[in-house]
Coordinates of C-alpha atoms in Angstrom, one line a residue:
Chain A
X1 CA 132.6 78.1 106.0
X2 CA 133.0 78.1 102.3
X3 CA 136.0 80.5 102.3
X4 CA 137.9 79.6 105.5
X5 CA 140.9 81.6 104.5
X6 CA 139.0 84.9 104.5
X7 CA 138.0 84.7 108.2
X8 CA 140.6 84.9 111.0
X9 CA 140.9 81.6 113.0
X10 CA 139.0 81.5 116.2
X11 CA 136.3 84.0 115.3
X12 CA 132.5 83.3 115.3
X13 CA 131.1 81.1 112.5
X14 CA 131.0 82.8 109.1
X15 CA 127.7 83.0 107.2
X16 CA 128.1 82.9 103.4
X17 CA 125.9 84.4 100.7
X18 CA 124.8 80.9 99.8
X19 CA 123.5 80.5 103.4
X20 CA 121.6 83.7 103.2
X21 CA 120.2 82.9 99.8
X22 CA 119.0 79.5 101.0
X23 CA 117.4 81.0 104.0
X24 CA 115.6 83.6 102.0
X25 CA 114.4 81.0 99.6
X26 CA 112.9 79.0 102.5
X27 CA 111.2 82.2 103.8
X28 CA 109.8 83.1 100.4
X29 CA 108.4 79.6 99.8
X30 CA 106.8 79.8 103.2
X31 CA 105.2 83.2 102.4
X32 CA 103.7 81.9 99.2
X33 CA 102.1 79.1 101.1
X34 CA 100.7 81.5 103.7
X35 CA 98.6 83.5 101.2
X36 CA 95.2 82.4 102.2
X37 CA 95.9 82.4 105.9
X38 CA 97.3 86.0 105.7
X39 CA 94.3 87.1 103.6
X40 CA 91.9 85.8 106.3
X41 CA 93.8 87.5 109.1
X42 CA 93.9 90.8 107.1
X43 CA 90.2 90.6 106.3
X44 CA 89.6 91.0 110.0
X45 CA 91.8 94.1 110.5
X46 CA 92.5 95.6 107.2
X47 CA 91.6 95.3 103.5
X48 CA 92.2 91.6 103.1
X49 CA 94.9 91.6 100.6
X50 CA 98.1 91.1 102.7
X51 CA 98.3 87.4 101.7
X52 CA 98.1 88.3 98.0
X53 CA 100.8 91.0 98.5
X54 CA 103.0 88.6 100.4
X55 CA 102.7 86.0 97.7
X56 CA 103.5 88.4 94.9
X57 CA 106.5 89.8 96.8
X58 CA 107.8 86.4 97.7
X59 CA 107.5 85.2 94.1
X60 CA 109.4 88.3 93.0
X61 CA 112.1 87.4 95.6
X62 CA 112.3 83.8 94.4
X63 CA 112.7 85.0 90.8
X64 CA 115.5 87.3 92.0
X65 CA 117.2 84.4 93.9
X66 CA 117.0 82.3 90.8
X67 CA 118.5 85.0 88.6
X68 CA 121.0 86.6 90.9
X69 CA 123.8 84.8 92.8
X70 CA 124.9 86.6 96.0
X71 CA 128.3 87.4 94.7
X72 CA 130.9 89.3 96.8
X73 CA 128.8 92.3 97.9
X74 CA 126.0 91.0 100.1
X75 CA 124.9 94.5 100.9
X76 CA 124.1 95.4 97.3
X77 CA 122.7 92.0 96.7
X78 CA 120.3 92.3 99.6
X79 CA 119.2 95.8 98.5
X80 CA 118.5 94.2 95.1
X81 CA 116.4 91.5 96.8
X82 CA 114.4 94.2 98.5
X83 CA 113.8 96.0 95.2
X84 CA 112.7 92.7 93.6
X85 CA 110.2 92.2 96.3
X86 CA 108.9 95.8 96.0
X87 CA 108.7 95.7 92.3
X88 CA 106.6 92.6 92.4
X89 CA 104.4 94.0 95.2
X90 CA 104.6 97.8 95.3
X91 CA 102.1 98.0 98.1
X92 CA 102.7 99.4 101.6
X93 CA 104.0 96.1 102.8
X94 CA 106.1 95.7 99.7
X95 CA 107.7 99.1 100.4
X96 CA 108.3 98.2 104.0
X97 CA 109.9 94.9 103.2
X98 CA 112.1 96.5 100.6
X99 CA 113.1 99.1 103.1
X100 CA 114.0 96.4 105.6
X101 CA 116.2 94.6 103.1
X102 CA 117.8 97.9 101.9
X103 CA 118.6 99.1 105.4
X104 CA 120.0 95.7 106.4
X105 CA 122.0 95.6 103.2
X106 CA 123.5 99.0 103.8
X107 CA 125.1 97.7 107.0
X108 CA 127.1 95.0 105.2
X109 CA 128.0 96.8 102.0
X110 CA 131.0 95.3 100.3
X111 CA 131.1 92.1 102.5
X112 CA 130.9 88.6 101.1
X113 CA 130.9 86.9 104.5
X114 CA 128.8 87.8 107.6
X115 CA 129.4 87.2 111.3
X116 CA 126.6 86.7 113.8
X117 CA 127.2 90.3 114.9
X118 CA 126.6 91.4 111.3
X119 CA 123.3 89.5 111.3
X120 CA 122.2 91.3 114.5
X121 CA 123.2 94.7 113.2
X122 CA 121.3 93.9 110.0
X123 CA 118.1 93.0 111.9
X124 CA 118.4 96.2 114.1
X125 CA 118.8 98.3 111.0
X126 CA 115.8 96.6 109.3
X127 CA 113.7 97.2 112.4
X128 CA 114.7 100.9 112.5
X129 CA 114.0 101.2 108.7
X130 CA 110.5 99.7 109.2
X131 CA 109.8 102.1 112.1
X132 CA 110.9 105.1 110.1
X133 CA 109.3 104.2 106.8
X134 CA 106.1 103.1 108.3
X135 CA 106.1 105.9 110.9
X136 CA 105.2 103.3 113.6
X137 CA 106.7 102.2 116.9
X138 CA 106.4 99.0 118.9
X139 CA 102.8 98.7 120.3
X140 CA 101.1 100.1 117.1
X141 CA 100.1 96.5 116.1
X142 CA 102.2 96.1 113.1
X143 CA 105.0 93.8 111.9
X144 CA 107.4 95.9 114.1
X145 CA 105.8 94.3 117.2
X146 CA 107.5 91.0 116.2
X147 CA 110.6 92.4 114.5
X148 CA 111.7 94.8 117.2
X149 CA 111.9 92.3 120.1
X150 CA 113.6 89.8 117.7
X151 CA 116.2 92.3 116.8
X152 CA 116.8 93.2 120.5
X153 CA 117.1 89.5 121.5
X154 CA 119.5 88.6 118.8
X155 CA 121.7 91.6 119.5
X156 CA 121.7 90.9 123.3
X157 CA 122.6 87.3 122.6
X158 CA 125.5 88.2 120.3
X159 CA 126.8 90.8 122.6
X160 CA 126.7 88.3 125.5
X161 CA 128.8 86.0 123.4
X162 CA 126.2 83.3 123.1
X163 CA 126.3 80.8 120.3
X164 CA 124.5 81.6 117.0
X165 CA 122.1 78.8 117.6
X166 CA 121.2 80.0 121.1
X167 CA 120.9 83.6 119.8
X168 CA 118.6 82.4 117.0
X169 CA 116.4 80.6 119.5
X170 CA 116.1 83.7 121.7
X171 CA 115.3 85.7 118.6
X172 CA 112.5 83.4 117.5
X173 CA 111.1 83.2 121.0
X174 CA 111.1 87.0 121.2
X175 CA 109.4 87.3 117.8
X176 CA 106.7 84.8 118.8
X177 CA 106.1 86.5 122.1
X178 CA 105.8 89.9 120.3
X179 CA 103.3 88.5 117.8
X180 CA 101.2 87.0 120.6
X181 CA 101.4 90.1 122.8
X182 CA 100.2 92.2 119.8
X183 CA 96.9 90.3 119.6
X184 CA 95.3 92.3 122.4
X185 CA 96.4 95.7 121.0
X186 CA 94.4 98.1 119.0
X187 CA 95.6 99.0 115.5
X188 CA 97.0 102.5 115.3
X189 CA 98.0 103.0 111.7
X190 CA 96.8 102.6 108.2
X191 CA 93.6 100.9 107.3
X192 CA 93.4 99.0 110.6
X193 CA 93.3 102.4 112.4
X194 CA 90.0 103.2 110.6
X195 CA 88.7 99.9 111.9
X196 CA 89.7 100.9 115.4
X197 CA 88.6 98.8 118.3
X198 CA 87.6 95.9 116.0
X199 CA 91.2 95.0 115.8
X200 CA 91.5 94.2 119.5
X201 CA 91.8 90.5 120.0
X202 CA 92.8 89.9 116.4
X203 CA 96.1 88.7 115.2
X204 CA 98.2 91.2 113.2
X205 CA 99.1 89.6 109.8
X206 CA 102.4 91.5 109.7
X207 CA 103.6 89.8 112.9
X208 CA 102.5 86.4 111.5
X209 CA 104.3 87.1 108.3
X210 CA 107.6 87.9 110.1
X211 CA 107.4 85.0 112.6
X212 CA 106.6 82.5 109.8
X213 CA 109.5 83.8 107.6
X214 CA 111.8 83.6 110.6
X215 CA 110.7 80.0 111.3
X216 CA 111.5 79.1 107.7
X217 CA 114.8 80.8 107.9
X218 CA 115.7 78.9 111.0
X219 CA 114.1 75.6 109.9
X220 CA 111.9 75.8 113.0
X221 CA 108.5 74.2 113.6
X222 CA 105.7 76.5 112.3
X223 CA 103.7 78.0 115.1
X224 CA 100.1 79.4 115.2
X225 CA 99.3 82.5 117.1
X226 CA 96.0 84.0 118.1
X227 CA 95.1 81.8 121.0
X228 CA 93.8 85.0 122.7
X229 CA 90.9 84.9 120.2
X230 CA 89.5 81.6 121.3
Chain B
X1 CA 79.2 96.4 84.9
X2 CA 80.0 97.3 81.3
X3 CA 83.5 98.5 80.3
X4 CA 85.4 98.6 77.0
X5 CA 88.1 96.1 77.9
X6 CA 90.0 93.1 76.7
X7 CA 91.4 91.3 79.7
X8 CA 91.1 93.3 82.9
X9 CA 94.6 92.1 83.8
X10 CA 96.0 94.1 81.0
X11 CA 94.0 97.2 81.6
X12 CA 96.9 99.5 82.6
X13 CA 99.4 98.1 80.1
X14 CA 97.0 98.4 77.2
X15 CA 96.1 101.9 78.3
X16 CA 99.7 102.9 78.4
X17 CA 100.4 101.3 75.0
X18 CA 97.6 103.3 73.5
X19 CA 98.8 106.5 75.1
X20 CA 102.4 106.1 73.7
X21 CA 101.0 105.4 70.3
X22 CA 98.7 108.4 70.4
X23 CA 101.5 110.8 71.5
X24 CA 104.8 109.5 70.2
X25 CA 106.2 113.1 69.8
X26 CA 105.4 113.9 73.4
X27 CA 106.0 110.8 75.6
X28 CA 108.5 108.1 76.0
X29 CA 109.4 105.6 78.7
X30 CA 112.4 104.7 80.6
X31 CA 114.2 101.4 81.3
X32 CA 111.9 99.2 79.1
X33 CA 109.1 99.8 81.5
X34 CA 106.0 101.6 80.1
X35 CA 105.1 102.4 83.7
X36 CA 108.1 104.8 83.9
X37 CA 106.8 107.6 81.7
X38 CA 108.9 110.6 80.8
X39 CA 108.6 113.5 78.4
X40 CA 110.0 112.7 75.0
X41 CA 112.9 115.1 75.2
X42 CA 114.0 114.1 78.8
X43 CA 116.4 114.9 80.3
X44 CA 116.3 118.7 79.9
X45 CA 119.8 119.7 80.8
X46 CA 120.3 122.5 83.2
X47 CA 116.7 122.6 84.5
X48 CA 115.1 121.2 87.7
X49 CA 113.1 118.1 86.8
X50 CA 109.6 117.4 88.2
X51 CA 108.2 114.0 88.8
X52 CA 105.0 112.6 90.2
X53 CA 103.4 109.2 90.4
X54 CA 100.6 107.1 91.8
X55 CA 98.0 104.5 90.8
X56 CA 96.2 104.3 87.5
X57 CA 92.5 105.1 87.2
X58 CA 92.7 108.9 87.6
X59 CA 93.5 110.2 84.1
X60 CA 94.6 112.8 83.3
X61 CA 96.2 112.5 86.7
X62 CA 99.1 111.7 86.9
X63 CA 100.8 111.0 83.6
X64 CA 98.6 113.4 81.6
X65 CA 100.6 116.3 82.9
X66 CA 104.0 115.3 81.6
X67 CA 105.3 117.8 79.1
X68 CA 107.1 121.1 78.6
X69 CA 106.0 123.6 81.3
X70 CA 104.7 120.9 83.6
X71 CA 106.1 117.5 84.7
X72 CA 109.2 115.8 83.4
X73 CA 108.1 112.2 84.3
X74 CA 105.7 110.0 86.1
X75 CA 105.7 106.5 87.5
X76 CA 102.4 104.7 87.1
X77 CA 101.1 101.8 89.2
X78 CA 98.2 99.4 88.7
X79 CA 94.7 100.7 89.2
X80 CA 94.7 102.6 92.6
X81 CA 98.0 101.1 93.5
X82 CA 101.4 102.8 94.0
X83 CA 104.2 102.3 91.5
X84 CA 107.3 100.7 93.0
X85 CA 110.2 102.6 94.4
X86 CA 112.5 101.4 91.6
X87 CA 110.1 102.5 88.9
X88 CA 110.2 105.9 90.5
X89 CA 114.0 105.7 90.6
X90 CA 114.1 104.8 87.0
X91 CA 112.0 107.9 86.1
X92 CA 114.2 110.0 88.3
X93 CA 117.4 108.9 86.6
X94 CA 116.0 109.5 83.2
X95 CA 114.7 113.0 83.9
X96 CA 117.5 114.3 86.0
X97 CA 119.0 117.3 84.1
X98 CA 121.8 118.0 86.7
X99 CA 119.9 120.4 89.0
X100 CA 117.9 118.1 91.1
X101 CA 114.4 116.5 91.0
X102 CA 111.3 117.6 92.8
X103 CA 108.6 115.0 93.6
X104 CA 105.1 116.3 93.8
X105 CA 102.4 113.7 94.6
X106 CA 99.3 113.0 96.7
X107 CA 99.5 112.0 100.4
X108 CA 98.7 108.3 100.2
X109 CA 100.5 105.8 102.4
X110 CA 101.9 103.4 99.7
X111 CA 103.0 106.3 97.5
X112 CA 104.7 108.1 100.3
X113 CA 106.7 105.0 101.3
X114 CA 107.7 104.1 97.8
X115 CA 108.7 107.7 97.0
X116 CA 110.6 108.1 100.2
X117 CA 112.5 104.9 99.3
X118 CA 113.2 106.2 95.8
X119 CA 114.6 109.4 97.3
X120 CA 116.9 107.4 99.5
X121 CA 118.1 105.4 96.5
X122 CA 118.5 108.4 94.2
X123 CA 120.6 110.1 96.8
X124 CA 122.9 107.1 96.8
X125 CA 123.4 107.9 93.1
X126 CA 124.1 111.6 93.9
X127 CA 120.8 112.9 92.6
X128 CA 119.3 115.5 94.9
X129 CA 115.6 114.9 95.5
X130 CA 113.0 116.9 97.4
X131 CA 109.4 116.1 98.0
X132 CA 106.3 118.2 98.2
X133 CA 103.1 116.3 99.3
X134 CA 99.8 117.4 98.0
X135 CA 97.1 117.6 100.7
X136 CA 94.4 119.8 99.3
X137 CA 91.2 117.8 100.1
X138 CA 89.6 119.7 102.9
X139 CA 87.1 116.9 103.4
X140 CA 89.7 114.4 104.4
X141 CA 90.7 115.9 107.8
X142 CA 89.9 118.9 109.9
X143 CA 92.0 122.0 109.7
X144 CA 94.0 121.1 112.8
X145 CA 95.1 117.8 111.1
X146 CA 95.5 119.2 107.6
X147 CA 98.9 117.6 107.4
X148 CA 97.1 114.2 107.1
X149 CA 94.8 115.2 104.3
X150 CA 94.9 113.4 100.9
X151 CA 95.9 115.0 97.6
X152 CA 93.3 115.4 94.8
X153 CA 92.8 117.8 91.9
X154 CA 94.6 120.6 93.5
X155 CA 97.9 118.9 92.6
X156 CA 97.4 120.1 89.0
X157 CA 97.9 123.7 90.1
X158 CA 101.1 122.6 91.9
X159 CA 102.3 120.9 88.8
X160 CA 101.5 124.0 86.7
X161 CA 103.2 126.5 89.0
X162 CA 106.3 124.4 89.9
X163 CA 106.6 123.4 86.2
X164 CA 106.6 127.0 85.2
X165 CA 109.3 127.9 87.7
X166 CA 111.4 125.0 86.6
X167 CA 111.0 126.0 83.0
X168 CA 112.0 129.5 83.8
X169 CA 115.3 128.1 85.1
X170 CA 114.6 128.2 88.9
X171 CA 116.8 126.3 91.3
X172 CA 115.5 123.3 93.2
X173 CA 114.8 125.6 96.2
X174 CA 112.8 128.0 93.9
X175 CA 110.8 125.2 92.4
X176 CA 110.1 123.6 95.7
X177 CA 109.0 127.0 97.1
X178 CA 106.7 127.6 94.2
X179 CA 105.0 124.3 94.7
X180 CA 104.6 124.9 98.4
X181 CA 103.2 128.4 97.8
X182 CA 100.7 127.1 95.3
X183 CA 99.6 124.4 97.6
X184 CA 99.3 126.7 100.7
X185 CA 96.8 128.7 98.7
X186 CA 94.9 125.7 97.1
X187 CA 92.0 123.8 98.5
X188 CA 89.6 121.2 97.1
X189 CA 86.4 119.4 98.0
X190 CA 84.3 117.0 96.0
X191 CA 80.9 115.3 95.8
X192 CA 80.2 111.8 94.6
X193 CA 76.9 110.6 93.1
X194 CA 78.0 107.0 92.2
X195 CA 80.8 104.5 92.8
X196 CA 83.7 103.6 90.5
X197 CA 84.2 100.0 89.4
X198 CA 87.8 98.6 89.4
X199 CA 88.3 96.7 86.1
X200 CA 89.8 93.7 88.0
X201 CA 87.0 93.6 90.6
X202 CA 84.1 94.1 88.2
X203 CA 81.6 95.3 90.8
X204 CA 81.2 98.8 92.2
X205 CA 83.6 99.6 95.0
X206 CA 80.7 101.0 97.2
X207 CA 77.1 101.9 96.9
X208 CA 75.4 105.3 96.8
X209 CA 71.6 105.1 96.7
X210 CA 69.7 106.4 93.6
X211 CA 68.6 109.7 95.1
X212 CA 71.7 110.2 97.2
X213 CA 75.1 112.0 97.1
X214 CA 78.1 111.9 99.4
X215 CA 79.9 115.2 100.0
X216 CA 83.6 115.0 100.6
X217 CA 84.2 111.4 99.3
X218 CA 87.8 110.6 98.2
X219 CA 88.8 109.6 94.8
X220 CA 89.2 105.9 95.8
X221 CA 85.9 105.9 97.6
X222 CA 87.2 107.0 100.9
X223 CA 84.4 108.0 103.2
X224 CA 83.1 111.6 102.9
X225 CA 81.9 114.0 105.5
X226 CA 78.2 113.8 104.8
X227 CA 75.8 111.6 102.9
X228 CA 72.3 112.8 102.0
X229 CA 69.6 113.2 99.4
X230 CA 70.9 114.6 96.1
X231 CA 70.6 118.4 96.1
X232 CA 70.5 121.0 93.3
X233 CA 73.7 122.0 91.5
X234 CA 73.5 125.4 93.1
X235 CA 73.2 124.0 96.6
X236 CA 76.2 121.7 95.9
X237 CA 78.2 124.5 94.4
X238 CA 77.7 126.8 97.4
X239 CA 78.5 124.0 99.9
X240 CA 81.8 123.1 98.2
X241 CA 82.7 126.8 97.6
X242 CA 82.1 127.7 101.3
X243 CA 84.2 124.8 102.4
X244 CA 87.2 125.6 100.3
X245 CA 87.1 129.3 100.8
X246 CA 86.8 128.9 104.6
X247 CA 90.6 128.3 104.9
X248 CA 91.8 130.7 102.2
X249 CA 90.9 134.1 103.6
X250 CA 89.4 135.3 100.3
X251 CA 88.0 138.8 100.3
X252 CA 86.7 141.3 97.9
X253 CA 89.4 142.3 95.4
X254 CA 91.1 138.9 95.4
X255 CA 91.8 136.9 92.2
X256 CA 91.4 133.1 92.0
X257 CA 92.1 130.2 89.7
X258 CA 89.0 127.9 89.8
X259 CA 88.8 124.3 88.7
X260 CA 85.5 122.4 88.4
X261 CA 86.6 118.8 87.8
X262 CA 84.5 115.9 86.7
X263 CA 85.2 112.6 88.4
X264 CA 84.8 110.5 85.2
X265 CA 81.0 110.1 84.6
X266 CA 79.7 113.6 84.7
X267 CA 78.9 115.4 81.5
X268 CA 80.6 118.8 80.9
X269 CA 77.1 120.3 80.8
X270 CA 76.6 119.6 84.5
X271 CA 80.1 120.8 85.3
X272 CA 79.3 124.2 83.7
X273 CA 76.1 124.4 85.6
X274 CA 78.2 124.0 88.8
X275 CA 80.7 126.5 87.6
X276 CA 78.0 129.0 86.8
X277 CA 77.0 129.2 90.5
X278 CA 80.6 129.2 91.7
X279 CA 81.4 132.1 89.4
X280 CA 78.2 134.1 90.3
X281 CA 78.8 133.6 94.0
X282 CA 82.3 134.8 93.7
X283 CA 81.3 137.8 91.6
X284 CA 78.7 138.7 94.3
X285 CA 81.5 138.8 96.8
X286 CA 83.7 141.0 94.6
X287 CA 86.2 138.2 93.9
X288 CA 87.5 137.8 90.3
X289 CA 88.2 134.5 88.5
X290 CA 91.5 134.9 86.7
X291 CA 91.2 131.6 84.9
X292 CA 88.6 128.9 85.0
X293 CA 89.3 125.2 84.4
X294 CA 86.1 123.2 83.7
X295 CA 86.5 119.6 82.6
X296 CA 88.1 116.3 83.6
X297 CA 91.4 116.9 85.3
X298 CA 91.5 114.2 88.0
X299 CA 89.0 111.4 87.7
X300 CA 88.1 108.2 89.5
X301 CA 87.3 105.8 86.7
X302 CA 83.5 106.2 86.0
X303 CA 82.6 107.8 89.4
X304 CA 79.9 110.4 88.9
X305 CA 80.4 113.7 90.7
X306 CA 82.7 116.6 90.7
X307 CA 85.3 118.5 92.7
X308 CA 85.9 122.2 93.2
X309 CA 89.4 123.5 93.5
X310 CA 90.4 127.1 94.3
X311 CA 93.8 128.6 94.2
X312 CA 94.2 132.1 95.7
X313 CA 96.5 134.0 93.4
X314 CA 99.1 136.8 93.7
X315 CA 101.2 138.3 91.0
X316 CA 103.9 135.6 91.2
X317 CA 101.4 132.7 91.0
X318 CA 99.4 134.4 88.3
X319 CA 102.6 134.7 86.2
X320 CA 103.5 131.0 86.7
X321 CA 99.9 129.9 86.0
X322 CA 100.0 131.9 82.7
X323 CA 103.3 130.4 81.6
X324 CA 103.0 128.2 78.6
X325 CA 102.7 124.4 78.9
X326 CA 102.0 121.6 76.6
X327 CA 101.1 118.0 77.6
X328 CA 98.8 115.4 76.0
X329 CA 96.0 116.4 78.3
X330 CA 96.7 120.0 79.2
X331 CA 97.7 123.0 77.1
X332 CA 98.3 126.5 78.4
X333 CA 98.9 129.2 75.8
X334 CA 101.1 131.9 77.3
X335 CA 99.1 135.0 78.2

């Protein structure tokens, strides 16, 4: 708690802008390193550039983090982070990521400190934004297959009064399970829809991107999915 | 591959730099970003503003239609890539003349997402934005799924008609309605004889055999409806014409605007040979051509081939088509 005076005593732990910035930095660095892996996964189901796009977007995000301190309105600052990602990578995935940031940011406009409940609300809003913007739903074999269960898990944990650490672990487990469950699915949208049944048994790069970013955010051990392929 | 280039990485930036230098009285850019292109006198106060956007590689689409009587601004991405949402927002801010902004652009996933996001951001700044998606390419989906079709050269008729309505002082509702009406009566289909080559890739995007053609191919090389041996200009013209007229209920006594558009590597001579058969076939059916557009209006780098676009006119659309316009690539003298 960097500003203990601003939070009533006895409430849940406060998350500061610096905490969020540090977490986003870890996620962005992780995405840069994932470039070749994501490209390989995408070559199987799409047009093979999702690693390049992720790297470009993540570098845009890193530049934003370097140039822009969180300040006292985390909502605006997060929307700005999304725009930086999108500007660096104005692809479909770039637009989706920016939407997720923007929708998450909208829920905490004007706030400088976040509660675990805020985090859960942000993730739910990001999930809804992804579904609306991408015109997809869980089961379509997209990033949403990892984001949606993660958002639900974090929200349930927070509402049940669990600790943030426990909620975070639930969230990560749910995201990993969503990623692994999506392997067997057939792609329904975008380029992977044209490829049709060839996507069955293949790992969706969007789910890997989200789980990897989440692992970096939580300082968790990196995991590999796609066991269903072997 | 041979192209006139410096570094392929700078293909779009150098193209834009040349364009601004060639047309300094007509074009400017917003927010220090040459990808955010606006007409030099933007914003025009008291009039609805029109914007489009999309990837580079299709000149004169999209930015070539920015000017009085047509578009107010355009966001330009890299070759075949969407511009970003904040580039679109930057254009939107710069062209807004107080009466709202209409986006008219082709139905492509990345563009749709970025423009939807720009809409959301513009509304947070109290700029009213509406969107009309261009889906004129009949080859890209069957009639029952026409809402999933992609946008190609037919968007120029929508720019022209909506631009005229905005110039005449129409409200955002009026301008949107004009664009929708134009598009409801506009259909396009194309044929490709060769691939395009992206400057950064350096090799053709796909292969079409020496004696082959592909009917219905998209402007990024999306699969067409039929590949076969190259046919005569007359045979191609009739196939394209039949396909676009099939959904327009065109009968004797109707008047059309007709566009025969080169995809980048087809000489105007060949386009006029195509146009000849289109015109004669229409004439035989008692259908008049109000105005013909033969040339390069929406290209795909150096792809060989052509597209045919038809807009079925009524008095209102005819008046808006005839309204004067002036852009670096398109001039309509009032008639």
